[in-house]
């Protein structure tokens, strides 16, 4: 049947959801819309629907505005089914490039969780590409509502909130939602193109496609802020020169913004509101690719991955399978909610039904459901095989492992990641928490997964910043026990496995900053968050920053101010604190993750939750002053030290004893007198000086000694003797150095190192040839 967009959907016969299917087929097509030589195979999950239409959308009057219903025509094809909840058909004559969507018919009973509304054209959860944009108004809600707040007078800027158990909203949503697009089959990426960087050699760099490249004048203007810009030779040269092995991209799945943000003229810049788990975000493609259509957008993305691989750089995607962009019950109705709300979303089990939210976003995908697990796994395999990415970082990963009784490390989804032949050899990283009961699970995920280690972040910030701040005000300071546990690889968190210690320290993704939170420059310049630009009265974002402004809140306006009081005293200390944190990150056992721009002193002006700011606040600036260039060279130097010395790349947990075939213990600790740390020294609660000696693991590998002075006073430290077969200790770096180069006259005297207050120094004992 054919209808003009904007017309009410044609009546469909009422079919009871539990009516026996006319033919229970042994095979249905794969979920989604798959192009075949003669048409397309269609399959969509809608287990509670009475009927489903496959809707073919054509742009018949392209000169009309996007929201004008007369711009489009629509043909509706009734699907067969349901077969185990799946509606399906083969539709001949449909070619790649065709726009489409689904309409569902059935009960409208929000109290039972049922929200079938045929007036709403629904995005295919398996769509490989999307065309068009999302409007934020009553047309994209499922229920009749009333204005929640004032609006600007234009339909796209209005936000309406539905009655929780209201009547279905009857405006045809076709002109107001993105349309799914049929793409041609894509060949898998050859597996031999993957760099496959060993975990022990991995240095992760978390970046935003748009924010990292938008201001880079080394790129052609048309490539800034795009996938192509991310793979431009200038970008690749920067990453390689810095020493990055693995690029972790903030979400590039197609995404939407929260209607509340749109009403305030903001957008969800980070991209954690997923609109499609298979479709790449088209806004990050070049203008030419966007105009050519979703297939060209995908080609550009695949090309980005291929070029990064050619340069030896891995690509990891930050993926958000814990919730969708549809928000709470009273918000968007654009895909999953209209197809199968009780199946896709976690509900509280009460009557009337309400969503259970353990993600803080208004909804939670229900990973107790087989089809939800399948959706995530199918999506992961698609991005691994077709796009060619090297791994995934799972946002709020505890949600993905929640069963009937909370988080379960043996959850079917997590077991699948361990056993799936496509996925289990990729880099898999969990953000090991959510906001539900029992939501903090750092260390609880199974191998081969790695995990963000928030205990590392807190230990480093606590020791060098918040505790030092307390000491500057005459209060007690924390000792070294938590700090040294994290420097040694966090075996207390990641060593509990069967057999013990199997995961190794590489399972700890060490970080001191991330996209959410203060930047490195801000964590040493602000005691308090300054999130007023987010429109939430500074209530959003954590207040537990473990930061230290070193006496003055904020940054100096310019370099001239930095040379005057009080800045002339504060700024050098801040820069040293940044270098201390970088040293901890890049010299600790574990897998380091940097945040893009930290190596350049990027600031967000004290905003620790800039998710809604697609502005220069969030973008990386490439206009560098001398201090930024010095910090960049320091970062390169520390990464180079890690790369050059195997002693800094531990692949297994330290035992504190010699390993088979080796003479020395694999990790040694000393006091400031050069004597080994004993039980009494470890139990000095306010001890803030320690030396960590990591012997080279091979006969030709240098030993590395890291000396820490966390006191607020200068201190002479007696270095331990160099190990037999090694030359005398050579200082290769100090956090007091403004540059990576050693100042003239900076030599050791009689094995004693002079350490300034709050100082890290690194020494190398090279093997005799």
PDB file of N, CA and C in Angstrom, residues 317-366:
ATOM      1  N   UNK A 317      36.966   1.760  20.035  1.00  0.00           N
ATOM      2  CA  UNK A 317      35.761   2.593  20.101  1.00  0.00           C
ATOM      3  C   UNK A 317      35.159   2.556  21.500  1.00  0.00           C
ATOM      4  N   UNK A 318      34.795   3.706  21.990  1.00  0.00           N
ATOM      5  CA  UNK A 318      33.992   3.818  23.208  1.00  0.00           C
ATOM      6  C   UNK A 318      32.545   3.532  22.803  1.00  0.00           C
ATOM      7  N   UNK A 319      31.963   2.465  23.335  1.00  0.00           N
ATOM      8  CA  UNK A 319      30.629   2.036  22.918  1.00  0.00           C
ATOM      9  C   UNK A 319      29.671   2.065  24.101  1.00  0.00           C
ATOM     10  N   UNK A 320      28.404   2.385  23.799  1.00  0.00           N
ATOM     11  CA  UNK A 320      27.402   2.645  24.843  1.00  0.00           C
ATOM     12  C   UNK A 320      26.225   1.711  24.617  1.00  0.00           C
ATOM     13  N   UNK A 321      26.314   0.499  25.163  1.00  0.00           N
ATOM     14  CA  UNK A 321      25.231  -0.475  25.035  1.00  0.00           C
ATOM     15  C   UNK A 321      24.365  -0.526  26.285  1.00  0.00           C
ATOM     16  N   UNK A 322      24.646   0.307  27.271  1.00  0.00           N
ATOM     17  CA  UNK A 322      23.893   0.221  28.523  1.00  0.00           C
ATOM     18  C   UNK A 322      22.566   0.957  28.476  1.00  0.00           C
ATOM     19  N   UNK A 323      22.405   1.936  27.546  1.00  0.00           N
ATOM     20  CA  UNK A 323      21.148   2.670  27.428  1.00  0.00           C
ATOM     21  C   UNK A 323      21.052   3.216  26.011  1.00  0.00           C
ATOM     22  N   UNK A 324      19.954   3.876  25.699  1.00  0.00           N
ATOM     23  CA  UNK A 324      19.768   4.500  24.398  1.00  0.00           C
ATOM     24  C   UNK A 324      19.395   5.966  24.581  1.00  0.00           C
ATOM     25  N   UNK A 325      19.252   6.653  23.461  1.00  0.00           N
ATOM     26  CA  UNK A 325      18.917   8.079  23.488  1.00  0.00           C
ATOM     27  C   UNK A 325      17.461   8.342  23.829  1.00  0.00           C
ATOM     28  N   UNK A 326      16.645   7.293  23.971  1.00  0.00           N
ATOM     29  CA  UNK A 326      15.204   7.523  24.139  1.00  0.00           C
ATOM     30  C   UNK A 326      14.834   8.047  25.521  1.00  0.00           C
ATOM     31  N   UNK A 327      15.753   7.987  26.471  1.00  0.00           N
ATOM     32  CA  UNK A 327      15.500   8.579  27.776  1.00  0.00           C
ATOM     33  C   UNK A 327      14.423   7.850  28.558  1.00  0.00           C
ATOM     34  N   UNK A 328      13.772   8.589  29.474  1.00  0.00           N
ATOM     35  CA  UNK A 328      12.757   8.003  30.335  1.00  0.00           C
ATOM     36  C   UNK A 328      11.439   7.784  29.614  1.00  0.00           C
ATOM     37  N   UNK A 329      10.446   7.298  30.383  1.00  0.00           N
ATOM     38  CA  UNK A 329       9.127   6.979  29.815  1.00  0.00           C
ATOM     39  C   UNK A 329       8.509   8.135  29.055  1.00  0.00           C
ATOM     40  N   UNK A 330       8.791   9.367  29.489  1.00  0.00           N
ATOM     41  CA  UNK A 330       8.111  10.527  28.926  1.00  0.00           C
ATOM     42  C   UNK A 330       8.924  11.213  27.835  1.00  0.00           C
ATOM     43  N   UNK A 331       9.928  10.506  27.300  1.00  0.00           N
ATOM     44  CA  UNK A 331      10.796  11.169  26.334  1.00  0.00           C
ATOM     45  C   UNK A 331      10.671  10.541  24.946  1.00  0.00           C
ATOM     46  N   UNK A 332      11.765  10.400  24.218  1.00  0.00           N
ATOM     47  CA  UNK A 332      11.709  10.071  22.798  1.00  0.00           C
ATOM     48  C   UNK A 332      11.100   8.703  22.531  1.00  0.00           C
ATOM     49  N   UNK A 333      10.473   8.618  21.347  1.00  0.00           N
ATOM     50  CA  UNK A 333       9.818   7.388  20.881  1.00  0.00           C
ATOM     51  C   UNK A 333      10.219   7.244  19.410  1.00  0.00           C
ATOM     52  N   UNK A 334      11.455   6.738  19.197  1.00  0.00           N
ATOM     53  CA  UNK A 334      11.986   6.745  17.834  1.00  0.00           C
ATOM     54  C   UNK A 334      12.466   5.383  17.361  1.00  0.00           C
ATOM     55  N   UNK A 335      12.571   4.384  18.253  1.00  0.00           N
ATOM     56  CA  UNK A 335      13.056   3.076  17.810  1.00  0.00           C
ATOM     57  C   UNK A 335      12.635   1.979  18.778  1.00  0.00           C
ATOM     58  N   UNK A 336      13.509   1.647  19.722  1.00  0.00           N
ATOM     59  CA  UNK A 336      13.326   0.490  20.590  1.00  0.00           C
ATOM     60  C   UNK A 336      12.031   0.581  21.391  1.00  0.00           C
ATOM     61  N   UNK A 337      11.691   1.781  21.868  1.00  0.00           N
ATOM     62  CA  UNK A 337      10.492   1.950  22.696  1.00  0.00           C
ATOM     63  C   UNK A 337       9.244   1.569  21.920  1.00  0.00           C
ATOM     64  N   UNK A 338       9.178   1.927  20.648  1.00  0.00           N
ATOM     65  CA  UNK A 338       8.004   1.623  19.856  1.00  0.00           C
ATOM     66  C   UNK A 338       7.985   0.219  19.302  1.00  0.00           C
ATOM     67  N   UNK A 339       9.164  -0.396  19.149  1.00  0.00           N
ATOM     68  CA  UNK A 339       9.229  -1.753  18.609  1.00  0.00           C
ATOM     69  C   UNK A 339       8.901  -2.798  19.671  1.00  0.00           C
ATOM     70  N   UNK A 340       9.573  -2.709  20.821  1.00  0.00           N
ATOM     71  CA  UNK A 340       9.390  -3.753  21.838  1.00  0.00           C
ATOM     72  C   UNK A 340       9.868  -3.242  23.188  1.00  0.00           C
ATOM     73  N   UNK A 341       9.141  -2.288  23.735  1.00  0.00           N
ATOM     74  CA  UNK A 341       9.540  -1.646  24.980  1.00  0.00           C
ATOM     75  C   UNK A 341       9.764  -2.643  26.117  1.00  0.00           C
ATOM     76  N   UNK A 342       8.880  -3.641  26.351  1.00  0.00           N
ATOM     77  CA  UNK A 342       9.110  -4.564  27.470  1.00  0.00           C
ATOM     78  C   UNK A 342      10.343  -5.431  27.285  1.00  0.00           C
ATOM     79  N   UNK A 343      10.727  -5.687  26.039  1.00  0.00           N
ATOM     80  CA  UNK A 343      11.875  -6.553  25.800  1.00  0.00           C
ATOM     81  C   UNK A 343      13.187  -5.784  25.907  1.00  0.00           C
ATOM     82  N   UNK A 344      13.261  -4.627  25.283  1.00  0.00           N
ATOM     83  CA  UNK A 344      14.541  -3.918  25.213  1.00  0.00           C
ATOM     84  C   UNK A 344      14.921  -3.257  26.530  1.00  0.00           C
ATOM     85  N   UNK A 345      13.952  -2.731  27.260  1.00  0.00           N
ATOM     86  CA  UNK A 345      14.284  -1.899  28.424  1.00  0.00           C
ATOM     87  C   UNK A 345      14.024  -2.618  29.740  1.00  0.00           C
ATOM     88  N   UNK A 346      14.926  -2.383  30.679  1.00  0.00           N
ATOM     89  CA  UNK A 346      14.798  -2.934  32.022  1.00  0.00           C
ATOM     90  C   UNK A 346      13.680  -2.207  32.755  1.00  0.00           C
ATOM     91  N   UNK A 347      12.710  -2.974  33.278  1.00  0.00           N
ATOM     92  CA  UNK A 347      11.603  -2.431  34.052  1.00  0.00           C
ATOM     93  C   UNK A 347      11.694  -2.911  35.499  1.00  0.00           C
ATOM     94  N   UNK A 348      10.976  -2.234  36.353  1.00  0.00           N
ATOM     95  CA  UNK A 348      11.095  -2.523  37.786  1.00  0.00           C
ATOM     96  C   UNK A 348      10.265  -3.704  38.251  1.00  0.00           C
ATOM     97  N   UNK A 349       9.466  -4.294  37.370  1.00  0.00           N
ATOM     98  CA  UNK A 349       8.671  -5.455  37.731  1.00  0.00           C
ATOM     99  C   UNK A 349       7.374  -5.135  38.441  1.00  0.00           C
ATOM    100  N   UNK A 350       7.092  -3.842  38.605  1.00  0.00           N
ATOM    101  CA  UNK A 350       5.866  -3.454  39.294  1.00  0.00           C
ATOM    102  C   UNK A 350       4.714  -3.268  38.306  1.00  0.00           C
ATOM    103  N   UNK A 351       3.549  -3.080  38.845  1.00  0.00           N
ATOM    104  CA  UNK A 351       2.372  -2.715  38.055  1.00  0.00           C
ATOM    105  C   UNK A 351       1.724  -1.509  38.741  1.00  0.00           C
ATOM    106  N   UNK A 352       1.655  -0.356  38.070  1.00  0.00           N
ATOM    107  CA  UNK A 352       2.042  -0.137  36.684  1.00  0.00           C
ATOM    108  C   UNK A 352       3.550  -0.187  36.480  1.00  0.00           C
ATOM    109  N   UNK A 353       3.941  -0.526  35.246  1.00  0.00           N
ATOM    110  CA  UNK A 353       5.349  -0.710  34.914  1.00  0.00           C
ATOM    111  C   UNK A 353       6.077   0.621  34.895  1.00  0.00           C
ATOM    112  N   UNK A 354       7.306   0.613  35.357  1.00  0.00           N
ATOM    113  CA  UNK A 354       8.178   1.786  35.278  1.00  0.00           C
ATOM    114  C   UNK A 354       9.571   1.316  34.915  1.00  0.00           C
ATOM    115  N   UNK A 355      10.303   2.161  34.205  1.00  0.00           N
ATOM    116  CA  UNK A 355      11.665   1.813  33.834  1.00  0.00           C
ATOM    117  C   UNK A 355      12.556   1.759  35.072  1.00  0.00           C
ATOM    118  N   UNK A 356      13.478   0.807  35.078  1.00  0.00           N
ATOM    119  CA  UNK A 356      14.516   0.733  36.098  1.00  0.00           C
ATOM    120  C   UNK A 356      15.772   1.365  35.514  1.00  0.00           C
ATOM    121  N   UNK A 357      16.293   2.367  36.169  1.00  0.00           N
ATOM    122  CA  UNK A 357      17.403   3.143  35.628  1.00  0.00           C
ATOM    123  C   UNK A 357      18.639   2.957  36.491  1.00  0.00           C
ATOM    124  N   UNK A 358      19.622   2.181  35.991  1.00  0.00           N
ATOM    125  CA  UNK A 358      20.886   2.031  36.711  1.00  0.00           C
ATOM    126  C   UNK A 358      22.018   2.732  35.961  1.00  0.00           C
ATOM    127  N   UNK A 359      21.660   3.566  34.979  1.00  0.00           N
ATOM    128  CA  UNK A 359      22.663   4.274  34.181  1.00  0.00           C
ATOM    129  C   UNK A 359      22.630   5.779  34.400  1.00  0.00           C
ATOM    130  N   UNK A 360      21.580   6.288  35.048  1.00  0.00           N
ATOM    131  CA  UNK A 360      21.448   7.723  35.259  1.00  0.00           C
ATOM    132  C   UNK A 360      20.987   8.484  34.037  1.00  0.00           C
ATOM    133  N   UNK A 361      20.462   7.780  33.033  1.00  0.00           N
ATOM    134  CA  UNK A 361      20.046   8.418  31.777  1.00  0.00           C
ATOM    135  C   UNK A 361      18.547   8.350  31.535  1.00  0.00           C
ATOM    136  N   UNK A 362      17.813   7.651  32.397  1.00  0.00           N
ATOM    137  CA  UNK A 362      16.380   7.512  32.206  1.00  0.00           C
ATOM    138  C   UNK A 362      15.962   6.131  31.751  1.00  0.00           C
ATOM    139  N   UNK A 363      16.864   5.372  31.123  1.00  0.00           N
ATOM    140  CA  UNK A 363      16.532   4.002  30.727  1.00  0.00           C
ATOM    141  C   UNK A 363      17.770   3.130  30.814  1.00  0.00           C
ATOM    142  N   UNK A 364      17.551   1.827  30.773  1.00  0.00           N
ATOM    143  CA  UNK A 364      18.622   0.842  30.824  1.00  0.00           C
ATOM    144  C   UNK A 364      18.258  -0.308  29.909  1.00  0.00           C
ATOM    145  N   UNK A 365      19.127  -0.678  28.990  1.00  0.00           N
ATOM    146  CA  UNK A 365      18.876  -1.867  28.187  1.00  0.00           C
ATOM    147  C   UNK A 365      18.985  -3.104  29.074  1.00  0.00           C
ATOM    148  N   UNK A 366      18.070  -4.057  28.853  1.00  0.00           N
ATOM    149  CA  UNK A 366      17.906  -5.197  29.748  1.00  0.00           C
ATOM    150  C   UNK A 366      18.750  -6.374  29.264  1.00  0.00           C
TER     151      UNK A 366
END
